[in-house]
Every structure is written in structure tokens, then in C-alpha cells.
């Protein structure tokens, strides 16, 4: 991958539009090339800034009233000018409001969806990287009483750590990872020869949510909120096994 190619791809990368191999090439290049690393940091910062909710605003409360007043005023001379019937002016105004309303809704909705899509790409990339470059675990232990204090010394939050060995999903270790612009806890569980990565970080609100199901690039993912934490899990185990795993995990956390 050349620097020029990277520059052309960087926005698509941050929008989560590229395939897995392209993503990995870009991550590798950004690690090796200080110039592109700076470019990447800049674009990433810009994207984060645009995701800020403060940039979105609700239409002012008196907008409707102002439109109605403007319509009434417009109607006065309109009666004299036959070519503009008040009904058409009203219809045009309603149409304009509808277009404004639906594009606002679309913009807000798209922000949500692209944040999820971006995080999905990040989670899959972390999972694949953890299996590829021999960086699956920082702390290798099947004992949650070893893994938990290890995290507590490295993070500013305490991720719940449970072992599900008795239920067929032994805990094999933990590591630190970086997702959604922050350091997160990654727990690794095993199912036969497959690994399941579980990423945990503090939620911004206390609302619990049911697991959302995502399948992407051959991986199964679930994410939910519980106990003040955001949980993302990813694996190549099948859907039934992942559902079972998530149910067991949720029962104990
Ligand atoms: Zn470069």
C-alpha cells in the first residue's frame, strides 16, 4: 500500500466501508509510516468531532409558528395575484417542512448507523488482529481471580470477569485493547478450537439493552448494555453457540 493510496482510502476506512484485508493493510501502514499516521490521527479527530451530538440541533420551537405567520402574510397579497393560490402556497410550505423534517431524521439516524458500522469494523479488526499477530492475551489465566485484579491495575474501571468453564466456555485470558476512542478490557473465552473476544467498557448511560445481532464478514457479533457497561462480543462460533454464550455471560454479570 503506497502513501498516496492510503490518503485516498483513509476516509472510507474511517467510515467502515472497506473490507477486512484493506483495513489491516491500512492499520499496518499507519503503524509503520509516521507521515500517514499523522494524517490518520487528523482525520480520526475530525470524524470524532463531527460525531459530537452538540453539532446536531433540534429545530427551534417557534419554527412552526413562524412558518404559519409567514404563510398568513404571504396570503394577503396572494389573493390579488391569481397565479398563486393560497392552497398551493400552503402545499408548498407543508412539503418544505416535510423535507426538512425527514432530512433531519435521516441525518440523525445515519449518524447512529455509521457509528455502529464503524464500531463493528473495529471490533472485527481487533478480533482478527488478536488471532493473527499472536497478541491474543496480555494475561494468560483461566482464573478470574487473577484476571480481574490485573485489569484493575491497568484500567480506570473494573470489568466484570466470570469464568464459564463449567458451561463449556472456559476463560483463557485478558488483554487491553483500543475501541471507540478509548482503552477497553478484552476477555478471551474458548469454545472448542474457536476463540470469543468480549470487549467491555463503561456505558455513557445506565440503560440496559438487549443484545443486538450483527453478522459481518463471516463473523457473528452481539452488543448490549448491562451493569453500566457496554459489551461487544465477536467470534466465528455459530449463532446458536454465541447466543448460548451471551445468555450465560449475562446471567452472571
Ligand atoms: Zn505512508
Coordinates of N, CA and C and ligand atoms in Angstrom, one line a residue:
X1 N 0.9 -1.2 0.0 CA 0.0 0.0 0.0 C 0.9 1.2 0.0
X2 N 0.7 2.1 -1.0 CA 1.5 3.3 -1.0 C 0.9 4.4 -0.2
X3 N 1.7 5.5 0.1 CA 1.1 6.6 0.9 C 0.0 7.2 0.2
X4 N 0.1 7.4 -1.1 CA -1.0 8.0 -1.9 C -2.3 7.2 -1.9
X5 N -2.1 5.9 -2.0 CA -3.3 5.0 -1.9 C -4.0 5.2 -0.5
X6 N -3.1 5.2 0.5 CA -3.7 5.3 1.8 C -4.4 6.6 2.0
X7 N -3.9 7.7 1.4 CA -4.5 9.0 1.5 C -5.9 9.0 0.9
X8 N -6.0 8.2 -0.3 CA -7.3 8.2 -0.9 C -8.3 7.3 -0.2
X9 N -7.8 6.4 0.6 CA -8.6 5.4 1.3 C -9.0 5.8 2.7
X10 N -8.3 6.7 3.3 CA -8.4 6.9 4.7 C -9.8 7.2 5.2
X11 N -10.6 8.0 4.4 CA -11.9 8.4 4.8 C -12.9 7.2 4.7
X12 N -12.7 6.4 3.7 CA -13.5 5.2 3.5 C -13.2 4.2 4.7
X13 N -11.9 4.2 5.1 CA -11.5 3.3 6.2 C -12.2 3.8 7.5
X14 N -12.2 5.1 7.7 CA -12.8 5.6 9.0 C -14.3 5.4 8.9
X15 N -14.9 5.4 7.7 CA -16.4 5.2 7.6 C -16.7 3.7 7.6
X16 N -15.7 2.9 7.8 CA -16.0 1.4 7.8 C -16.5 0.8 6.5
X17 N -16.0 1.4 5.4 CA -16.5 1.0 4.1 C -15.6 -0.1 3.4
X18 N -14.5 -0.3 4.0 CA -13.5 -1.2 3.3 C -13.6 -2.6 3.8
X19 N -13.0 -3.5 3.1 CA -13.1 -4.9 3.5 C -11.9 -5.2 4.5
X20 N -12.0 -6.3 5.1 CA -11.1 -6.6 6.2 C -9.6 -6.5 5.8
X21 N -9.2 -7.1 4.7 CA -7.8 -7.1 4.3 C -7.3 -5.7 4.1
X22 N -8.2 -4.8 3.4 CA -7.8 -3.4 3.2 C -7.6 -2.8 4.6
X23 N -8.5 -3.0 5.5 CA -8.4 -2.4 6.8 C -7.1 -2.8 7.5
X24 N -6.7 -4.0 7.4 CA -5.5 -4.5 8.0 C -4.3 -3.9 7.4
X25 N -4.3 -3.8 6.0 CA -3.2 -3.1 5.3 C -3.0 -1.7 5.8
X26 N -4.2 -1.0 5.9 CA -4.1 0.4 6.3 C -3.6 0.5 7.7
X27 N -4.0 -0.3 8.6 CA -3.6 -0.3 10.0 C -2.1 -0.5 10.1
X28 N -1.6 -1.5 9.3 CA -0.2 -1.8 9.3 C 0.6 -0.6 8.8
X29 N 0.2 0.0 7.7 CA 0.9 1.2 7.1 C 0.9 2.3 8.1
X30 N -0.2 2.6 8.7 CA -0.3 3.7 9.7 C 0.7 3.5 10.8
X31 N 0.9 2.2 11.2 CA 1.8 1.9 12.3 C 3.2 2.2 11.8
X32 N 3.5 1.9 10.6 CA 4.9 2.0 10.1 C 5.3 3.4 9.6
X33 N 4.3 4.2 9.1 CA 4.7 5.4 8.4 C 4.2 6.6 9.2
X34 N 5.1 7.4 9.8 CA 4.8 8.5 10.7 C 3.9 9.5 9.9
X35 N 4.3 9.8 8.7 CA 3.5 10.8 7.9 C 2.0 10.4 7.8
X36 N 1.7 9.1 7.4 CA 0.4 8.7 7.3 C -0.3 8.5 8.6
X37 N 0.5 8.3 9.6 CA 0.0 8.2 11.0 C -0.6 9.5 11.4
X38 N 0.1 10.6 11.1 CA -0.4 11.9 11.4 C -1.7 12.2 10.7
X39 N -1.7 11.9 9.4 CA -2.9 12.1 8.6 C -4.1 11.3 9.1
X40 N -3.8 10.1 9.5 CA -4.8 9.2 10.1 C -5.4 9.9 11.4
X41 N -4.5 10.3 12.3 CA -4.9 10.9 13.6 C -5.8 12.1 13.3
X42 N -5.4 12.9 12.3 CA -6.1 14.1 12.0 C -7.5 13.8 11.5
X43 N -7.6 12.9 10.6 CA -8.9 12.5 10.0 C -9.8 11.9 11.1
X44 N -9.2 11.1 11.9 CA -9.9 10.4 13.0 C -10.5 11.5 14.0
X45 N -9.7 12.5 14.3 CA -10.1 13.5 15.2 C -11.2 14.3 14.6
X46 N -11.1 14.6 13.4 CA -12.2 15.3 12.7 C -13.5 14.6 12.7
X47 N -13.4 13.3 12.4 CA -14.6 12.4 12.4 C -15.2 12.4 13.8
X48 N -14.4 12.2 14.8 CA -14.9 12.2 16.1 C -15.6 13.5 16.5
X49 N -15.0 14.6 16.0 CA -15.6 15.9 16.3 C -17.0 16.0 15.7
X50 N -17.1 15.5 14.5 CA -18.4 15.5 13.8 C -19.4 14.6 14.4
X51 N -19.0 13.6 15.1 CA -19.9 12.7 15.7 C -20.5 13.3 17.0
X52 N -19.9 14.4 17.4 CA -20.3 15.0 18.6 C -21.8 15.5 18.5
X53 N -22.6 15.1 19.5 CA -24.0 15.4 19.4 C -24.3 16.9 19.5
X54 N -23.3 17.6 20.1 CA -23.5 19.1 20.2 C -23.7 19.7 18.9
X55 N -23.2 19.1 17.8 CA -23.4 19.7 16.5 C -24.8 19.5 15.9
X56 N -25.6 18.6 16.5 CA -26.9 18.5 16.0 C -27.9 19.3 16.8
X57 N -28.8 20.0 16.1 CA -29.7 20.8 16.9 C -31.1 20.5 16.5
X58 N -32.1 20.6 17.4 CA -33.5 20.4 17.1 C -34.0 21.8 16.5
X59 N -35.0 21.7 15.6 CA -35.5 23.0 15.1 C -36.1 23.8 16.2
X60 N -35.9 25.1 16.2 CA -36.5 25.9 17.3 C -38.0 25.7 17.4
X61 N -38.4 25.8 18.7 CA -39.8 25.5 19.0 C -40.8 26.4 18.2
X62 N -40.4 27.6 18.0 CA -41.4 28.5 17.3 C -41.3 28.5 15.8
X63 N -40.6 27.5 15.3 CA -40.4 27.4 13.8 C -41.8 27.3 13.1
X64 N -42.6 26.4 13.7 CA -43.9 26.2 13.1 C -44.7 27.5 13.0
X65 N -44.7 28.2 14.2 CA -45.5 29.4 14.3 C -45.0 30.4 13.3
X66 N -43.6 30.5 13.1 CA -43.1 31.5 12.2 C -43.5 31.2 10.8
X67 N -43.5 29.9 10.4 CA -43.9 29.5 9.1 C -45.3 29.9 8.9
X68 N -46.2 29.6 9.9 CA -47.6 29.9 9.7 C -47.8 31.4 9.6
X69 N -47.1 32.2 10.4 CA -47.2 33.6 10.3 C -46.8 34.1 8.9
X70 N -45.7 33.6 8.4 CA -45.2 33.9 7.1 C -46.2 33.6 6.0
X71 N -46.8 32.4 6.2 CA -47.9 32.0 5.3 C -49.0 33.0 5.2
X72 N -49.5 33.3 6.4 CA -50.6 34.3 6.5 C -50.3 35.6 5.8
X73 N -49.1 36.1 6.1 CA -48.6 37.3 5.5 C -48.6 37.1 3.9
X74 N -48.1 36.0 3.5 CA -47.9 35.7 2.1 C -49.3 35.6 1.5
X75 N -50.3 35.2 2.2 CA -51.6 35.0 1.7 C -52.3 36.3 1.4
X76 N -52.0 37.4 2.1 CA -52.7 38.7 1.9 C -52.6 39.1 0.4
X77 N -51.3 39.4 0.0 CA -51.2 39.9 -1.4 C -51.6 38.8 -2.4
X78 N -51.4 37.5 -2.0 CA -51.6 36.4 -2.9 C -53.0 36.5 -3.5
X79 N -54.0 36.9 -2.6 CA -55.4 36.9 -3.1 C -55.6 37.7 -4.4
X80 N -54.8 38.8 -4.4 CA -54.9 39.7 -5.6 C -54.2 39.1 -6.8
X81 N -53.1 38.4 -6.5 CA -52.4 37.8 -7.7 C -52.9 36.3 -7.9
X82 N -53.6 36.1 -8.9 CA -54.3 34.9 -9.2 C -53.4 33.7 -9.3
X83 N -52.2 34.0 -9.9 CA -51.3 32.8 -10.2 C -50.9 32.0 -8.9
X84 N -50.9 32.7 -7.8 CA -50.5 32.0 -6.5 C -51.7 31.7 -5.7
X85 N -52.4 30.6 -5.8 CA -53.5 30.3 -4.9 C -53.0 29.9 -3.5
X86 N -53.7 30.4 -2.5 CA -53.2 30.1 -1.1 C -53.0 28.6 -0.9
X87 N -53.9 27.8 -1.5 CA -53.7 26.3 -1.3 C -52.4 25.8 -1.8
X88 N -51.9 26.4 -2.9 CA -50.6 26.0 -3.4 C -49.5 26.4 -2.5
X89 N -49.6 27.6 -2.0 CA -48.6 28.1 -1.1 C -48.5 27.2 0.1
X90 N -49.7 26.9 0.6 CA -49.8 26.0 1.8 C -49.1 24.7 1.5
X91 N -49.5 24.1 0.4 CA -49.0 22.8 0.0 C -47.5 22.8 -0.1
X92 N -47.0 23.9 -0.8 CA -45.5 24.0 -0.9 C -44.8 24.1 0.4
X93 N -45.5 24.9 1.4 CA -44.9 25.0 2.7 C -44.9 23.7 3.4
X94 N -46.0 23.0 3.3 CA -46.1 21.7 4.0 C -45.0 20.7 3.5
X95 N -44.8 20.8 2.2 CA -43.8 19.9 1.5 C -42.4 20.3 2.0
X96 N -42.2 21.6 2.1 CA -40.9 22.0 2.6 C -40.6 21.5 4.0
X97 N -41.6 21.7 4.8 CA -41.5 21.2 6.2 C -41.2 19.7 6.3
X98 N -41.9 19.0 5.4 CA -41.7 17.5 5.4 C -40.3 17.2 5.0
X99 N -39.8 17.9 4.0 CA -38.4 17.6 3.5 C -37.4 17.9 4.6
X100 N -37.6 19.1 5.3 CA -36.7 19.5 6.4 C -36.7 18.4 7.5
X101 N -37.9 18.0 7.8 CA -38.1 17.0 8.9 C -37.5 15.7 8.6
X102 N -37.7 15.2 7.4 CA -37.2 13.9 7.1 C -35.7 13.9 6.9
X103 N -35.2 15.0 6.4 CA -33.7 15.0 6.2 C -33.0 15.1 7.6
X104 N -33.7 15.8 8.5 CA -33.1 15.9 9.9 C -33.1 14.5 10.5
X105 N -34.3 13.8 10.3 CA -34.4 12.4 10.9 C -33.4 11.5 10.2
X106 N -33.2 11.7 8.9 CA -32.2 10.8 8.2 C -30.8 11.1 8.7
X107 N -30.5 12.4 8.9 CA -29.1 12.7 9.3 C -28.9 12.1 10.7
X108 N -29.8 12.2 11.6 CA -29.6 11.7 13.0 C -29.5 10.1 12.9
X109 N -30.4 9.5 12.1 CA -30.4 8.1 12.0 C -29.1 7.6 11.4
X110 N -28.6 8.3 10.4 CA -27.4 7.9 9.7 C -26.2 7.9 10.7
X111 N -26.2 8.9 11.5 CA -25.1 9.0 12.5 C -25.0 7.8 13.4
X112 N -26.2 7.4 13.8 CA -26.3 6.2 14.7 C -25.8 5.0 13.9
X113 N -26.3 4.8 12.7 CA -25.9 3.6 11.9 C -24.5 3.6 11.6
X114 N -23.9 4.7 11.3 CA -22.5 4.7 10.9 C -21.6 4.5 12.1
X115 N -22.0 5.0 13.2 CA -21.3 4.7 14.5 C -21.2 3.2 14.7
X116 N -22.4 2.6 14.6 CA -22.5 1.1 14.8 C -21.6 0.4 13.8
X117 N -21.7 0.8 12.5 CA -20.9 0.2 11.5 C -19.4 0.3 11.7
X118 N -19.0 1.5 12.1 CA -17.6 1.8 12.4 C -17.1 0.9 13.5
X119 N -17.9 0.8 14.6 CA -17.5 0.0 15.7 C -17.5 -1.5 15.4
X120 N -18.5 -1.9 14.5 CA -18.5 -3.3 14.1 C -17.1 -3.6 13.4
X121 N -16.7 -2.7 12.5 CA -15.4 -2.9 11.8 C -14.3 -2.9 12.8
X122 N -14.3 -2.1 13.8 CA -13.2 -2.0 14.7 C -13.1 -3.3 15.5
X123 N -14.3 -3.8 16.0 CA -14.4 -5.0 16.8 C -13.9 -6.2 16.0
X124 N -14.3 -6.3 14.7 CA -13.9 -7.4 13.9 C -12.4 -7.3 13.7
X125 N -11.9 -6.1 13.4 CA -10.4 -6.0 13.1 C -9.6 -6.3 14.4
X126 N -10.1 -5.9 15.6 CA -9.4 -6.3 16.8 C -9.4 -7.8 17.0
X127 N -10.5 -8.4 16.7 CA -10.6 -9.9 16.9 C -9.6 -10.6 16.0
X128 N -9.6 -10.2 14.7 CA -8.8 -10.8 13.7 C -7.3 -10.6 14.1
X129 N -7.0 -9.3 14.4 CA -5.6 -9.0 14.8 C -5.2 -9.8 16.0
X130 N -6.1 -9.9 17.0 CA -5.7 -10.7 18.2 C -5.3 -12.1 17.9
X131 N -6.0 -12.7 16.8 CA -5.7 -14.1 16.4 C -4.5 -14.1 15.5
X132 N -4.2 -13.1 14.7 CA -3.2 -13.1 13.7 C -1.8 -12.9 14.2
X133 N -1.6 -11.8 15.0 CA -0.3 -11.3 15.3 C 0.1 -11.8 16.7
X134 N -0.5 -12.9 17.2 CA -0.1 -13.5 18.4 C -0.2 -12.5 19.6
X135 N -1.3 -11.7 19.6 CA -1.5 -10.8 20.7 C -2.9 -11.1 21.3
X136 N -3.2 -12.3 21.5 CA -4.5 -12.7 22.0 C -4.6 -12.3 23.4
X137 N -3.5 -12.5 24.2 CA -3.6 -12.3 25.6 C -2.4 -11.5 26.2
X138 N -2.7 -10.6 27.1 CA -1.6 -10.0 27.9 C -1.5 -10.8 29.2
X139 N -2.6 -11.3 29.7 CA -2.5 -12.1 30.9 C -3.2 -13.4 30.6
X140 N -2.4 -14.5 30.7 CA -2.9 -15.8 30.4 C -3.3 -16.5 31.7
X141 N -4.6 -16.7 31.8 CA -5.1 -17.3 33.0 C -6.5 -17.8 32.9
X142 N -6.8 -18.9 33.4 CA -8.1 -19.4 33.4 C -8.8 -19.1 34.7
X143 N -8.2 -18.3 35.5 CA -8.7 -18.0 36.8 C -9.2 -16.5 36.9
X144 N -10.5 -16.3 37.0 CA -10.9 -14.9 37.0 C -10.4 -14.1 38.2
X145 N -9.9 -14.8 39.2 CA -9.4 -14.1 40.4 C -7.9 -13.6 40.1
X146 N -7.4 -14.0 39.0 CA -6.1 -13.5 38.5 C -6.3 -12.4 37.5
X147 N -7.3 -12.6 36.6 CA -7.5 -11.7 35.5 C -8.1 -10.4 36.0
X148 N -9.0 -10.5 37.0 CA -9.7 -9.3 37.5 C -8.8 -8.3 38.1
X149 N -7.9 -8.7 39.1 CA -7.0 -7.7 39.6 C -6.0 -7.1 38.6
X150 N -5.7 -8.0 37.6 CA -4.8 -7.5 36.5 C -5.4 -6.3 35.8
X151 N -6.7 -6.4 35.5 CA -7.4 -5.3 34.9 C -7.5 -4.1 35.8
X152 N -7.7 -4.4 37.0 CA -7.9 -3.3 38.0 C -6.7 -2.4 38.1
X153 N -5.5 -3.0 37.9 CA -4.3 -2.2 38.0 C -4.0 -1.4 36.7
X154 N -4.8 -1.7 35.6 CA -4.5 -1.1 34.3 C -5.6 -0.2 33.8
X155 N -6.8 -0.3 34.3 CA -7.9 0.4 33.8 C -8.5 1.3 34.9
X156 N -9.3 2.4 34.4 CA -9.9 3.2 35.4 C -11.4 2.7 35.7
X157 N -11.7 1.5 35.3 CA -12.9 0.9 35.6 C -12.7 -0.6 35.9
X158 N -13.7 -1.3 36.5 CA -13.5 -2.7 36.8 C -14.4 -3.6 36.0
X159 N -13.9 -4.2 34.9 CA -14.8 -5.0 34.1 C -15.2 -6.3 34.9
X160 N -16.5 -6.7 34.8 CA -16.9 -7.9 35.4 C -16.2 -9.1 34.7
X161 N -15.5 -10.0 35.5 CA -14.8 -11.1 34.9 C -15.4 -12.4 35.5
X162 N -16.0 -13.2 34.6 CA -16.5 -14.5 35.1 C -15.9 -15.6 34.3
X163 N -15.8 -16.8 34.9 CA -15.4 -18.0 34.1 C -16.6 -18.8 33.8
X164 N -16.6 -19.3 32.5 CA -17.8 -20.1 32.1 C -17.3 -21.5 31.7
X165 N -16.2 -21.9 32.4 CA -15.6 -23.2 32.0 C -16.6 -24.4 32.2
X166 N -17.4 -24.3 33.3 CA -18.3 -25.4 33.6 C -19.4 -25.5 32.6
X167 N -19.7 -24.4 31.9 CA -20.7 -24.4 30.9 C -20.1 -24.5 29.5
X168 N -18.8 -24.9 29.4 CA -18.3 -25.1 28.1 C -17.6 -24.0 27.4
X169 N -17.5 -22.9 28.1 CA -16.8 -21.7 27.5 C -15.7 -21.2 28.5
X170 N -14.6 -21.9 28.6 CA -13.5 -21.5 29.6 C -12.9 -20.2 29.2
X171 N -12.7 -19.4 30.3 CA -12.0 -18.2 30.2 C -10.5 -18.5 30.0
X172 N -9.8 -17.9 29.0 CA -8.4 -18.2 28.8 C -7.5 -17.0 29.0
X173 N -8.0 -15.8 29.1 CA -7.1 -14.7 29.4 C -7.8 -13.4 29.2
X174 N -6.9 -12.3 29.3 CA -7.4 -11.0 29.1 C -6.3 -10.1 28.5
X175 N -6.7 -9.0 27.9 CA -5.7 -8.1 27.4 C -6.4 -6.7 27.3
X176 N -5.6 -5.7 27.1 CA -6.1 -4.3 26.9 C -6.3 -4.1 25.4
X177 N -7.3 -3.4 25.0 CA -7.5 -3.1 23.6 C -8.0 -1.7 23.4
X178 N -8.1 -1.3 22.2 CA -8.5 0.1 21.9 C -9.7 0.2 21.0
X179 N -10.8 0.6 21.5 CA -12.0 0.7 20.6 C -12.8 1.9 21.0
X180 N -13.5 2.5 20.0 CA -14.4 3.6 20.2 C -13.6 4.7 20.9
X181 N -12.4 4.9 20.5 CA -11.5 6.0 21.0 C -11.2 5.9 22.5
X182 N -11.1 4.7 23.0 CA -10.7 4.5 24.4 C -10.1 3.2 24.7
X183 N -9.5 3.0 25.8 CA -8.9 1.7 26.2 C -10.0 0.9 26.8
X184 N -10.1 -0.3 26.3 CA -11.2 -1.2 26.8 C -10.6 -2.5 27.3
X185 N -11.4 -3.3 28.1 CA -10.9 -4.6 28.5 C -11.4 -5.6 27.5
X186 N -10.5 -6.5 27.1 CA -10.8 -7.6 26.3 C -10.7 -8.9 27.0
X187 N -11.7 -9.7 27.1 CA -11.7 -11.1 27.7 C -11.7 -12.1 26.6
X188 N -11.0 -13.2 26.7 CA -11.0 -14.2 25.7 C -11.5 -15.5 26.3
X189 N -12.5 -16.0 25.6 CA -13.1 -17.3 26.0 C -12.9 -18.2 24.9
X190 N -12.9 -19.5 25.2 CA -12.7 -20.5 24.2 C -13.9 -21.4 24.1
X191 N -14.2 -21.8 22.8 CA -15.3 -22.8 22.6 C -14.6 -23.8 21.6
X192 N -14.3 -25.0 22.2 CA -13.6 -26.0 21.4 C -12.3 -25.3 20.8
X193 N -12.2 -25.2 19.5 CA -10.9 -24.6 18.9 C -11.1 -23.2 18.6
X194 N -12.3 -22.6 18.9 CA -12.6 -21.2 18.5 C -12.4 -20.3 19.7
X195 N -12.1 -19.0 19.4 CA -12.0 -18.0 20.4 C -13.1 -17.0 20.3
X196 N -13.5 -16.5 21.5 CA -14.5 -15.5 21.5 C -13.9 -14.3 22.2
X197 N -13.9 -13.2 21.6 CA -13.4 -11.9 22.2 C -14.6 -11.2 22.8
X198 N -14.5 -10.8 24.1 CA -15.5 -9.9 24.7 C -14.9 -8.6 25.1
X199 N -15.4 -7.5 24.5 CA -14.9 -6.2 24.8 C -15.8 -5.5 25.8
X200 N -15.3 -4.9 26.8 CA -16.1 -4.2 27.9 C -15.5 -2.8 28.2
X201 N -16.4 -1.9 28.2 CA -16.1 -0.5 28.7 C -17.3 0.2 29.3
X202 N -17.1 1.2 30.1 CA -18.2 1.8 30.8 C -19.2 2.5 29.8
X203 N -20.5 2.3 30.1 CA -21.5 2.9 29.2 C -21.7 4.3 29.6
X204 N -22.2 5.1 28.6 CA -22.4 6.6 29.0 C -23.7 6.8 29.7
X205 N -24.6 5.8 29.6 CA -25.8 5.9 30.4 C -26.1 4.5 31.1
X206 N -27.0 4.5 32.0 CA -27.3 3.3 32.8 C -28.3 2.4 32.2
X207 N -28.8 2.8 31.0 CA -29.9 1.9 30.4 C -29.4 0.6 30.0
X208 N -30.1 -0.5 30.4 CA -29.7 -1.8 29.8 C -30.4 -2.0 28.5
X209 N -29.7 -2.8 27.6 CA -30.3 -3.1 26.3 C -30.1 -4.5 26.0
X210 N -31.1 -5.1 25.2 CA -30.9 -6.5 24.8 C -29.9 -6.6 23.7
X211 N -29.3 -7.8 23.6 CA -28.2 -8.0 22.6 C -28.7 -7.7 21.2
X212 N -27.9 -6.9 20.5 CA -28.2 -6.7 19.1 C -27.3 -7.6 18.3
X213 N -28.0 -8.2 17.3 CA -27.3 -9.3 16.5 C -26.7 -8.7 15.2
X214 N -25.4 -8.9 15.0 CA -24.8 -8.4 13.8 C -24.0 -9.6 13.2
X215 N -24.1 -9.8 11.9 CA -23.2 -10.7 11.2 C -22.5 -9.9 10.1
X216 N -21.2 -10.0 10.1 CA -20.4 -9.2 9.1 C -19.1 -10.0 8.8
X217 N -18.8 -10.0 7.5 CA -17.6 -10.6 7.0 C -17.3 -12.0 7.6
X218 N -18.4 -12.8 7.8 CA -18.2 -14.2 8.3 C -18.1 -14.3 9.8
X219 N -18.2 -13.1 10.5 CA -18.2 -13.2 12.0 C -19.5 -12.9 12.6
X220 N -19.8 -13.5 13.7 CA -21.0 -13.2 14.5 C -20.7 -12.3 15.6
X221 N -21.5 -11.2 15.7 CA -21.3 -10.2 16.8 C -22.6 -10.0 17.6
X222 N -22.4 -9.6 18.8 CA -23.5 -9.2 19.7 C -23.0 -8.0 20.4
X223 N -23.9 -7.0 20.6 CA -23.6 -6.0 21.6 C -24.8 -5.6 22.4
X224 N -24.5 -5.2 23.7 CA -25.6 -4.8 24.6 C -25.0 -4.0 25.7
X225 N -25.9 -3.4 26.5 CA -25.5 -2.7 27.7 C -26.1 -3.4 28.9
X226 N -25.3 -3.5 29.9 CA -25.7 -4.1 31.2 C -24.8 -3.7 32.3
X227 N -25.3 -3.5 33.5 CA -24.5 -3.2 34.7 C -23.6 -2.0 34.5
X228 N -24.1 -1.0 33.7 CA -23.3 0.2 33.5 C -22.1 0.0 32.5
X229 N -22.1 -1.1 31.8 CA -21.0 -1.4 30.8 C -21.6 -1.6 29.4
X230 N -20.8 -1.3 28.4 CA -21.1 -1.7 27.1 C -20.3 -3.0 26.8
X231 N -21.0 -3.9 26.2 CA -20.4 -5.2 25.9 C -20.5 -5.5 24.4
X232 N -19.3 -5.8 23.8 CA -19.3 -6.3 22.4 C -18.7 -7.7 22.4
X233 N -19.2 -8.6 21.7 CA -18.6 -9.9 21.6 C -18.5 -10.3 20.1
X234 N -17.4 -11.0 19.8 CA -17.3 -11.3 18.4 C -16.6 -12.7 18.3
X235 N -17.0 -13.5 17.3 CA -16.4 -14.8 17.2 C -16.8 -15.5 15.9
X236 N -16.1 -16.6 15.5 CA -16.6 -17.3 14.4 C -17.3 -18.6 14.8
X237 N -17.6 -18.7 16.1 CA -18.6 -19.7 16.5 C -19.9 -19.5 15.9
X238 N -20.8 -20.5 15.8 CA -22.0 -20.3 15.1 C -23.0 -19.5 16.0
X239 N -24.1 -19.0 15.4 CA -25.1 -18.2 16.0 C -25.6 -18.8 17.3
X240 N -26.0 -20.1 17.2 CA -26.6 -20.7 18.4 C -25.6 -20.7 19.6
X241 N -24.3 -21.1 19.3 CA -23.3 -21.1 20.3 C -23.1 -19.7 20.9
X242 N -23.1 -18.7 20.1 CA -22.8 -17.4 20.6 C -24.0 -16.9 21.4
X243 N -25.2 -17.2 21.0 CA -26.4 -16.9 21.8 C -26.3 -17.5 23.2
X244 N -26.0 -18.8 23.2 CA -25.8 -19.5 24.4 C -24.8 -18.8 25.3
X245 N -23.7 -18.5 24.7 CA -22.6 -17.9 25.4 C -23.0 -16.5 26.1
X246 N -23.7 -15.7 25.2 CA -24.2 -14.4 25.7 C -25.1 -14.6 26.9
X247 N -26.0 -15.5 26.7 CA -27.0 -15.8 27.8 C -26.3 -16.1 29.1
X248 N -25.3 -17.0 29.0 CA -24.6 -17.4 30.2 C -23.8 -16.2 30.8
X249 N -23.2 -15.5 30.0 CA -22.4 -14.3 30.4 C -23.4 -13.3 31.1
X250 N -24.5 -13.0 30.5 CA -25.4 -12.1 31.0 C -26.0 -12.5 32.4
X251 N -26.2 -13.8 32.5 CA -26.7 -14.3 33.8 C -25.8 -14.1 35.0
X252 N -24.5 -13.9 34.7 CA -23.5 -13.8 35.8 C -22.9 -12.4 35.9
X253 N -23.4 -11.5 35.0 CA -22.7 -10.1 35.1 C -23.8 -9.1 35.3
Ligands
LIG1 ZN1 2.7 6.4 4.3

